[in-house]
Amino acid sequence: MKEQDTINPSSLRQALAAKARPNLVVVAGGTDILVQLHDRVDRPWPKLLVLDGIKALGKITLHDDFVTIGPNVTFSEIESSPIIGKYAPQLAQAASVAGSVQIRNRATIGGNVANASPAGDLIPPLYVLGATLELLSVRTKRSMPIEKFFVGPGKTVLKSNELITAIRISKVKRIGFFLRLGTRQALAISKVSVAAALMIKSGIILDVKIALGAVAPTVIRAGVAEELLRGNRLDAKLIDHAAEAASKEARPIDDIRSVAAYRKEMVGILLKRGLTKILESM
Amino acid sequence: MVTTDVAVKFTLNGIPMERDVPPNWTLLRFLRDGLGFTGTKCGCEIGECGACTVIFNGEAVNACLVLAPQIDGASIWTIEGVASSGRKLHPIQQAFVECDAVHCGFCSPGMVMSTVALLLHNRIPSNAVLKESLAGNLCRCTGYLQIIEAVRKAAESMDDMHLEKFRR
Ligand SMILES: Cc1cc2nc3c(=O)[nH]c(=O)nc-3n(C[C@H](O)[C@H](O)[C@H](O)COP(=O)(O)OP(=O)(O)OC[C@H]3O[C@@H](n4cnc5c(N)ncnc54)[C@H](O)[C@@H]3O)c2cc1C
């Protein structure tokens, strides 16, 4: 039986009720899912649950201690939001270099997270910002650190009746960066990316988080490099050590976009570039 | 067998419309096969080439990556709506002609729509912004220099009133 249907709810409640049914494919901006479904256009299609009519999921909200980003917020909105620019500059940077204008106007943060690509550009910034995901079903509500969400490429712990309904980041101010390499600047999926968030006082690194994209089955933290940096004075020699450590922590593969050896080396180069820029600005 | 079309209301080139659309059609397919608006070109169908760029609620998007049911409530502008009426080209189109920015012409509708979106947001774009705004539009004749020249010319010579309608 060929069944074609599209559910276009205007409220989250309706969407969650619909999601309780099995075999429903969620569409936000559609920039991943429509590419994945492209070859099936004239064959049986899954039932689609279209989220972009739910206005409540498309907002960036400032709270006392944290910022909430709705899953439907687009890359363009992240790029131009003064709130994100202030509390999550890494995220704004990543949103501004991904895809093209056309893609950024449609692609959403929720789609980027749920698609679970190790090369998803918003994910490393969310790791270093310590983001928390809110997952809702008709009856349940749970929160988890973003690092617990991913199982492998395209695989997450999201249950079939759940939606990502919010992404939260703390308002603690940190400096940081997002850097990536692709075949060209626009419209190229990252071969490798590095995000970092640091708290530095009088030259000493009080806290640091580093995340690496496209060099493992999921985005990963560079724990050894972080450990080297934490508690120490940022200088050129320390940067070299940390870059070398991060390079070793990367576990990339050869694939259509790049080769493992290059990716490993570039992890160190990107981390060095970012940290050196911070050192120079101090 | 169940095939339920989805009822959508939208505005196309300033004209309000109501239609039933197949749930698995993209906006691109709907424009071309459903409405006969073939000015929006079908290139890669995966968001890479920009030939299908249209203005969707004031922003440039790839029509191949919008589902037809998602256009409910939207305002859409395609290349057919750019020139106001009759034979007179829009100043952006005129600039493309004068700068020889049209070679085979396949990318031109998308290039023009990306230019409209750029100038809606930024009337005096820097060269860097200009190039970035067109980075999602590929020209296989590689006429990029002339295209950039045309966009610059349009930006400099055009009156604001030529952009007003796209805001609606
Ligand atoms: C030409 C092109 C260039 C691209 N360039 C980049 C790039 O440079 N960097 C990058 O990171 N990505 C890139 N992408 C990939 C894509 O644009 C992003 O991953 C984007 O963030 C996906 O968001 P979306 O809203 O379009 O997702 P959709 O396609 O709508 O959905 C993606 C997945 O997430 C699920 N989903 C969406 N919202 C939710 C939710 N709230 N709860 C649960 N599940 C949900 C969907 O079911 C689907 O599985 C590119 C894509 C294209 C076509």
Coordinates of C-alpha atoms and ligand atoms in Angstrom, one line a residue:
Chain A
M1 CA 0.0 0.0 0.0
K2 CA 1.4 3.3 -1.0
E3 CA 0.7 5.9 1.6
Q4 CA 1.5 9.5 1.2
D5 CA 0.8 12.0 3.8
T6 CA 2.2 15.1 5.4
I7 CA 1.5 16.4 8.8
N8 CA 1.9 20.1 9.2
P9 CA 1.2 21.0 12.8
S10 CA 1.2 24.5 14.2
S11 CA 1.7 23.6 17.8
L12 CA 4.3 21.4 19.6
R13 CA 1.5 19.5 21.3
Q14 CA 0.1 18.4 17.9
A15 CA 3.6 17.5 16.7
L16 CA 4.3 15.3 19.8
A17 CA 1.0 13.6 19.4
A18 CA 1.7 12.8 15.8
K19 CA 5.3 11.7 16.7
A20 CA 3.8 9.0 18.9
R21 CA 3.0 7.1 15.7
P22 CA 5.7 5.0 14.2
N23 CA 7.6 5.5 10.9
L24 CA 7.2 9.2 10.7
V25 CA 10.1 11.2 9.3
V26 CA 10.6 14.7 10.7
V27 CA 11.4 17.6 8.4
A28 CA 12.7 20.9 9.7
G29 CA 14.6 22.9 7.0
G30 CA 14.7 19.8 4.8
T31 CA 18.3 20.4 3.7
D32 CA 19.5 17.0 4.8
I33 CA 16.3 15.0 4.6
L34 CA 15.3 16.1 1.1
V35 CA 18.7 15.2 -0.2
Q36 CA 18.4 11.8 1.4
L37 CA 14.9 11.3 0.0
H38 CA 15.7 12.8 -3.4
D39 CA 16.2 9.5 -5.1
R40 CA 12.9 8.2 -3.8
V41 CA 10.7 10.9 -5.2
D42 CA 8.7 8.6 -7.5
R43 CA 8.6 5.7 -5.1
P44 CA 6.7 5.2 -1.8
W45 CA 7.4 8.0 0.5
P46 CA 7.5 8.0 4.3
K47 CA 4.9 10.0 6.1
L48 CA 6.4 13.4 6.9
L49 CA 6.0 15.5 10.0
V50 CA 6.9 19.1 9.0
L51 CA 8.0 21.2 11.9
D52 CA 8.6 24.6 10.4
G53 CA 5.0 25.8 11.1
I54 CA 5.7 25.6 14.9
K55 CA 6.7 29.2 15.7
A56 CA 7.5 28.4 19.3
L57 CA 10.4 26.2 18.2
G58 CA 12.0 29.0 16.2
K59 CA 13.1 31.4 19.0
I60 CA 16.3 32.3 20.7
T61 CA 15.5 33.3 24.4
L62 CA 17.6 34.8 27.1
H63 CA 17.1 33.5 30.6
D64 CA 18.9 34.4 33.9
D65 CA 21.6 31.7 33.6
F66 CA 21.2 30.3 30.2
V67 CA 20.2 30.8 26.6
T68 CA 17.6 28.6 24.9
I69 CA 17.8 28.0 21.2
G70 CA 14.8 26.5 19.6
P71 CA 15.5 23.6 17.2
N72 CA 13.9 25.4 14.2
V73 CA 16.3 28.4 14.5
T74 CA 18.2 28.6 11.2
F75 CA 21.9 29.1 10.6
S76 CA 21.2 32.6 9.3
E77 CA 19.3 33.5 12.5
I78 CA 22.2 32.2 14.6
E79 CA 24.7 34.1 12.5
S80 CA 22.9 37.4 13.0
S81 CA 21.7 37.0 16.6
P82 CA 23.3 39.5 19.0
I83 CA 22.6 37.0 21.9
I84 CA 24.5 34.2 20.1
G85 CA 27.3 36.6 19.1
K86 CA 27.7 37.5 22.8
Y87 CA 27.4 34.1 24.5
A88 CA 28.3 31.6 21.8
P89 CA 30.6 33.3 19.2
Q90 CA 31.9 29.8 18.2
L91 CA 28.4 28.8 17.2
A92 CA 27.8 32.1 15.2
Q93 CA 31.1 31.5 13.4
A94 CA 30.2 27.9 12.5
A95 CA 26.8 29.0 11.3
S96 CA 28.2 31.7 9.1
V97 CA 30.7 29.5 7.2
A98 CA 28.4 26.5 6.6
G99 CA 26.7 25.8 3.2
S100 CA 25.7 28.8 1.2
V101 CA 23.3 31.7 1.8
Q102 CA 20.5 29.5 0.4
I103 CA 21.3 26.6 2.7
R104 CA 21.8 28.8 5.8
N105 CA 18.4 30.3 5.3
R106 CA 16.8 26.9 5.6
A107 CA 19.2 24.7 7.6
T108 CA 18.2 24.5 11.3
I109 CA 20.3 23.8 14.4
G110 CA 17.9 21.0 15.4
G111 CA 18.4 19.3 12.0
N112 CA 22.1 19.7 12.3
V113 CA 22.1 18.0 15.7
A114 CA 19.5 15.3 14.9
N115 CA 21.3 14.4 11.6
A116 CA 24.3 13.4 13.7
S117 CA 26.9 13.8 11.1
P118 CA 30.4 13.8 12.6
A119 CA 31.0 16.7 10.2
G120 CA 27.9 18.7 11.3
D121 CA 29.4 22.2 11.9
L122 CA 27.3 23.3 14.8
I123 CA 28.0 20.3 16.9
P124 CA 31.7 21.0 17.9
P125 CA 30.7 24.5 19.1
L126 CA 27.8 23.0 21.1
Y127 CA 30.2 20.5 22.7
V128 CA 32.6 23.2 23.9
L129 CA 29.7 25.4 25.1
G130 CA 28.5 22.5 27.2
A131 CA 25.1 22.5 25.5
T132 CA 22.1 20.5 26.9
L133 CA 19.4 19.1 24.7
E134 CA 15.8 18.9 25.8
L135 CA 14.0 15.8 24.4
L136 CA 10.2 15.6 24.6
S137 CA 7.6 13.0 23.8
V138 CA 3.9 13.1 24.5
R139 CA 4.5 11.8 28.0
T140 CA 8.2 12.2 28.8
K141 CA 10.7 15.0 29.1
R142 CA 14.4 14.5 29.5
S143 CA 17.6 16.6 29.2
M144 CA 21.0 15.4 28.4
P145 CA 24.5 16.9 27.7
I146 CA 24.9 17.0 23.9
E147 CA 27.9 14.6 24.2
K148 CA 25.6 11.8 25.4
F149 CA 23.3 12.2 22.4
F150 CA 25.4 10.7 19.7
V151 CA 26.1 7.0 19.2
G152 CA 27.7 7.0 15.7
P153 CA 27.4 8.6 12.3
G154 CA 23.7 9.3 11.9
K155 CA 22.9 7.5 15.1
T156 CA 21.6 9.0 18.3
V157 CA 19.7 8.1 21.5
L158 CA 16.6 9.9 20.3
K159 CA 13.6 7.6 20.7
S160 CA 11.1 7.3 17.8
N161 CA 8.4 9.2 19.7
E162 CA 10.7 12.1 20.8
L163 CA 11.6 15.5 19.3
I164 CA 14.5 17.8 20.1
T165 CA 12.6 20.7 21.6
A166 CA 15.3 23.0 22.9
I167 CA 19.1 23.5 23.0
R168 CA 20.4 25.3 26.1
I169 CA 23.8 26.9 26.6
S170 CA 25.0 28.5 29.8
K171 CA 25.7 32.3 29.9
V172 CA 29.2 31.9 31.3
K173 CA 31.3 34.1 29.1
R174 CA 34.3 32.3 27.4
I175 CA 36.4 33.2 24.5
G176 CA 36.9 30.7 21.7
F177 CA 36.8 29.9 18.1
F178 CA 35.5 27.6 15.4
L179 CA 37.8 26.7 12.4
R180 CA 37.2 24.3 9.6
L181 CA 38.7 23.1 6.4
G182 CA 36.8 22.1 3.3
T183 CA 37.5 21.7 -0.4
R184 CA 36.2 25.2 -1.0
Q185 CA 34.9 27.9 1.3
A186 CA 31.3 27.6 0.4
L187 CA 29.2 24.5 -0.1
A188 CA 31.8 22.1 1.2
I189 CA 31.2 19.7 4.1
S190 CA 34.1 20.0 6.6
K191 CA 37.0 17.6 6.2
V192 CA 38.1 18.6 9.7
S193 CA 36.9 21.2 12.2
V194 CA 38.0 22.4 15.6
A195 CA 36.0 24.4 18.2
A196 CA 37.3 25.7 21.5
A197 CA 36.0 27.6 24.5
L198 CA 38.4 29.0 27.2
M199 CA 38.3 30.9 30.4
I200 CA 41.6 32.8 30.8
K201 CA 42.5 35.0 33.8
S202 CA 45.8 36.9 34.0
G203 CA 47.2 34.7 31.2
I204 CA 46.3 31.4 33.0
I205 CA 43.8 29.0 31.4
L206 CA 41.3 28.3 34.2
D207 CA 39.1 26.1 32.0
V208 CA 39.1 24.9 28.5
K209 CA 37.0 22.6 26.2
I210 CA 38.1 21.5 22.7
A211 CA 36.0 19.6 20.3
L212 CA 37.0 18.0 17.0
G213 CA 34.7 17.4 14.0
A214 CA 34.9 14.9 11.2
V215 CA 37.8 12.9 12.7
A216 CA 35.8 10.2 14.5
P217 CA 32.4 8.4 14.3
T218 CA 31.0 11.3 16.3
V219 CA 32.3 14.7 17.2
I220 CA 34.8 14.1 20.1
R221 CA 36.5 16.1 22.8
A222 CA 40.3 16.5 22.8
G223 CA 40.6 15.6 26.5
V224 CA 44.4 15.2 26.6
A225 CA 45.0 18.5 24.9
E226 CA 42.5 20.1 27.4
E227 CA 44.4 18.6 30.3
L228 CA 47.7 20.0 29.1
L229 CA 46.3 23.4 28.8
R230 CA 44.2 23.6 32.0
G231 CA 45.9 25.5 34.8
N232 CA 48.8 26.7 32.7
R233 CA 49.9 29.9 31.1
L234 CA 49.1 30.2 27.4
D235 CA 52.3 30.5 25.4
A236 CA 53.7 29.4 22.1
K237 CA 55.3 26.3 23.6
L238 CA 52.2 25.1 25.4
I239 CA 50.2 25.7 22.2
D240 CA 52.6 23.4 20.3
H241 CA 52.2 20.7 22.9
A242 CA 48.4 20.9 22.9
A243 CA 48.3 20.9 19.1
E244 CA 50.4 17.7 19.0
A245 CA 48.2 16.0 21.6
A246 CA 45.0 16.9 19.8
S247 CA 46.4 15.5 16.6
K248 CA 47.1 12.2 18.3
E249 CA 43.6 12.1 19.8
A250 CA 41.9 12.4 16.4
R251 CA 40.8 9.0 15.0
P252 CA 39.9 9.9 11.4
I253 CA 39.3 7.6 8.4
D254 CA 40.0 7.9 4.7
D255 CA 36.8 8.8 2.9
I256 CA 35.4 10.6 -0.2
R257 CA 36.2 14.0 1.4
S258 CA 39.7 13.5 2.7
V259 CA 42.3 11.1 4.0
A260 CA 43.1 10.2 7.6
A261 CA 46.7 11.4 7.7
Y262 CA 45.8 14.9 6.4
R263 CA 42.9 15.2 8.9
K264 CA 45.1 14.2 11.8
E265 CA 47.7 16.8 10.9
M266 CA 45.1 19.5 10.3
V267 CA 43.6 19.0 13.7
G268 CA 46.9 20.2 15.2
I269 CA 47.2 23.1 12.7
L270 CA 43.7 24.4 13.3
L271 CA 44.0 24.2 17.1
K272 CA 47.4 26.0 16.9
R273 CA 45.9 28.7 14.6
G274 CA 43.0 29.4 16.9
L275 CA 45.0 29.4 20.2
T276 CA 47.8 31.5 18.6
K277 CA 45.2 34.1 17.7
I278 CA 43.9 34.2 21.3
L279 CA 47.5 34.5 22.6
E280 CA 48.2 37.4 20.2
S281 CA 45.0 39.2 21.3
M282 CA 46.0 39.0 25.0
Chain B
M1 CA -4.0 3.5 -1.8
V2 CA -4.0 6.8 -0.1
T3 CA -2.6 9.9 -1.8
T4 CA -3.7 13.0 -0.1
D5 CA -2.7 16.3 -1.6
V6 CA -2.0 19.1 0.8
A7 CA -3.9 22.4 0.5
V8 CA -1.6 25.4 0.5
K9 CA -2.2 29.2 0.3
F10 CA 0.7 31.3 -0.8
T11 CA 1.6 34.4 -2.9
L12 CA 3.6 33.9 -6.1
N13 CA 5.1 37.0 -7.6
G14 CA 2.7 39.1 -5.7
I15 CA -0.4 37.1 -6.8
P16 CA -2.3 35.2 -4.0
M17 CA -2.9 31.5 -4.9
E18 CA -4.5 28.4 -3.4
R19 CA -3.6 25.0 -4.7
D20 CA -3.5 21.3 -3.6
V21 CA 0.1 20.0 -3.8
P22 CA 1.4 16.5 -3.8
P23 CA 3.0 15.9 -0.4
N24 CA 6.3 14.6 -1.9
W25 CA 6.8 17.4 -4.4
T26 CA 9.4 20.0 -3.9
L27 CA 8.7 23.7 -4.5
L28 CA 10.9 23.4 -7.6
R29 CA 8.8 20.6 -9.1
F30 CA 5.6 22.4 -8.2
L31 CA 6.7 25.6 -9.9
R32 CA 7.8 23.8 -13.1
D33 CA 5.5 20.9 -13.4
G34 CA 2.5 22.1 -11.4
L35 CA 2.4 25.8 -12.5
G36 CA 4.4 25.9 -15.7
F37 CA 6.8 28.4 -14.3
T38 CA 9.9 27.0 -15.9
G39 CA 12.1 30.0 -15.4
T40 CA 13.3 28.5 -12.2
K41 CA 15.9 26.0 -13.4
C42 CA 16.4 22.4 -12.3
G43 CA 20.1 21.7 -11.9
C44 CA 21.4 19.4 -9.2
E45 CA 18.3 19.0 -7.1
I46 CA 20.5 18.7 -4.0
G47 CA 21.1 22.3 -3.0
E48 CA 24.6 22.6 -4.5
C49 CA 24.1 24.6 -7.8
G50 CA 21.7 27.4 -7.0
A51 CA 20.0 27.2 -10.4
C52 CA 16.6 26.9 -8.6
T53 CA 17.1 29.9 -6.3
V54 CA 13.9 31.8 -5.5
I55 CA 13.0 34.4 -2.9
F56 CA 11.0 32.8 0.0
N57 CA 9.7 35.2 2.5
G58 CA 12.4 37.7 1.6
E59 CA 15.3 35.3 1.6
A60 CA 17.1 33.3 -1.1
V61 CA 16.5 29.6 -0.8
N62 CA 16.9 26.5 -3.1
A63 CA 13.5 25.6 -4.4
C64 CA 14.7 22.0 -4.6
L65 CA 15.1 21.8 -0.9
V66 CA 11.7 23.2 0.1
L67 CA 8.7 20.8 0.2
A68 CA 5.7 22.0 -1.6
P69 CA 3.5 21.6 1.6
Q70 CA 6.0 24.0 3.3
I71 CA 5.0 27.0 1.2
D72 CA 1.7 27.4 3.1
G73 CA 1.5 31.1 4.1
A74 CA 4.7 32.0 2.2
S75 CA 5.5 34.8 -0.3
I76 CA 7.5 33.5 -3.2
W77 CA 9.2 35.4 -6.0
T78 CA 10.6 33.7 -9.1
I79 CA 12.4 35.1 -12.1
E80 CA 9.1 35.5 -13.9
G81 CA 8.1 38.2 -11.4
V82 CA 11.3 40.2 -11.5
A83 CA 10.5 42.4 -14.5
S84 CA 7.5 44.5 -13.7
S85 CA 5.5 44.1 -16.9
G86 CA 5.7 44.0 -20.6
R87 CA 9.1 44.1 -22.2
K88 CA 11.1 46.2 -19.9
L89 CA 13.7 44.3 -17.9
H90 CA 14.3 44.9 -14.2
P91 CA 17.5 46.9 -13.6
I92 CA 19.3 43.8 -12.3
Q93 CA 18.4 41.9 -15.5
Q94 CA 19.5 44.9 -17.6
A95 CA 22.8 45.0 -15.8
F96 CA 23.4 41.3 -16.5
V97 CA 22.7 42.0 -20.2
E98 CA 24.9 45.0 -20.3
C99 CA 27.8 43.4 -18.5
D100 CA 27.7 40.2 -20.7
A101 CA 26.9 38.3 -17.6
V102 CA 24.7 35.8 -19.4
H103 CA 26.6 33.1 -21.3
C104 CA 24.5 29.9 -21.7
G105 CA 21.9 31.4 -19.4
F106 CA 21.1 28.4 -17.3
C107 CA 22.4 29.9 -14.1
S108 CA 21.1 33.4 -14.8
P109 CA 17.6 33.1 -13.2
G110 CA 19.2 31.8 -9.9
M111 CA 22.0 34.4 -10.1
V112 CA 19.4 37.2 -10.5
M113 CA 17.3 35.9 -7.6
S114 CA 20.4 35.7 -5.4
T115 CA 21.2 39.3 -6.4
V116 CA 17.7 40.4 -5.5
A117 CA 18.1 38.8 -2.0
L118 CA 21.5 40.3 -1.5
L119 CA 20.5 43.8 -2.4
L120 CA 17.3 43.5 -0.2
H121 CA 19.6 43.0 2.8
N122 CA 22.6 45.1 1.8
R123 CA 22.4 48.0 -0.7
I124 CA 26.2 48.6 -0.8
P125 CA 27.8 45.2 -0.5
S126 CA 31.5 44.9 -0.1
N127 CA 33.3 42.7 -2.7
A128 CA 33.7 40.0 0.0
V129 CA 30.0 40.0 0.9
L130 CA 29.0 40.1 -2.8
K131 CA 31.1 37.0 -3.6
E132 CA 29.8 35.2 -0.6
S133 CA 26.2 35.9 -1.4
L134 CA 26.7 34.3 -4.9
A135 CA 28.8 31.4 -3.6
G136 CA 25.8 29.1 -3.7
N137 CA 25.2 29.8 -7.4
L138 CA 27.4 27.9 -9.8
C139 CA 28.1 29.1 -13.4
R140 CA 29.5 26.3 -15.5
C141 CA 30.5 28.8 -18.2
T142 CA 32.5 30.4 -15.4
G143 CA 31.4 33.9 -16.3
Y144 CA 31.9 34.9 -12.7
L145 CA 33.8 38.2 -13.4
Q146 CA 31.0 39.5 -15.6
I147 CA 28.4 38.4 -13.1
I148 CA 30.1 40.2 -10.2
E149 CA 30.4 43.3 -12.4
A150 CA 26.7 43.1 -13.2
V151 CA 25.7 42.8 -9.6
R152 CA 28.0 45.8 -8.7
K153 CA 26.5 47.8 -11.5
A154 CA 23.0 47.0 -10.4
A155 CA 23.8 47.9 -6.8
E156 CA 25.2 51.2 -7.8
S157 CA 22.8 52.4 -10.4
M158 CA 19.4 51.0 -9.2
D159 CA 16.8 53.0 -7.4
D160 CA 15.5 51.5 -4.1
M161 CA 11.9 51.3 -5.5
H162 CA 13.0 48.4 -7.7
L163 CA 13.4 46.3 -4.6
E164 CA 10.2 47.2 -2.8
K165 CA 7.9 44.6 -4.1
F166 CA 10.2 41.7 -3.1
R167 CA 9.7 42.6 0.5
R168 CA 6.0 41.7 0.3
Ligands
LIG1 C1 24.4 21.9 -0.4 C2 24.5 21.6 1.1 C3 25.5 22.1 1.9 C4 25.6 21.8 3.2 N1 26.6 22.4 3.9 C5 26.7 22.1 5.3 C6 27.8 22.6 6.0 O1 28.7 23.3 5.5 N2 27.9 22.3 7.4 C7 26.9 21.5 8.0 O2 27.0 21.3 9.1 N3 25.9 21.0 7.2 C8 25.8 21.3 5.9 N4 24.7 20.7 5.2 C9 23.8 19.8 5.8 C10 22.5 20.4 6.4 O3 22.2 21.7 5.8 C11 22.6 20.7 7.9 O4 22.9 19.5 8.6 C12 21.3 21.3 8.5 O5 21.6 21.7 9.8 C13 20.1 20.3 8.5 O6 19.0 21.0 9.1 P1 17.6 21.0 8.4 O7 16.7 21.8 9.3 O8 17.7 21.3 7.0 O9 17.3 19.4 8.6 P2 16.3 18.4 8.0 O10 16.8 17.9 6.7 O11 14.9 19.0 8.1 O12 16.4 17.3 9.1 C14 17.6 16.6 9.3 C15 17.4 15.4 10.3 O13 17.0 15.9 11.6 C16 15.8 15.4 12.0 N5 15.2 16.5 12.8 C17 15.1 17.8 12.4 N6 14.5 18.5 13.4 C18 14.3 17.7 14.4 C19 13.8 17.8 15.8 N7 13.5 19.0 16.3 N8 13.8 16.7 16.6 C20 14.2 15.5 16.1 N9 14.7 15.3 14.9 C21 14.7 16.4 14.0 C22 15.1 15.0 10.7 O14 14.2 14.0 10.9 C23 16.3 14.5 9.9 O15 16.6 13.2 10.2 C24 24.6 21.0 3.8 C25 23.5 20.5 3.1 C26 23.5 20.8 1.7 C27 22.3 20.3 0.9

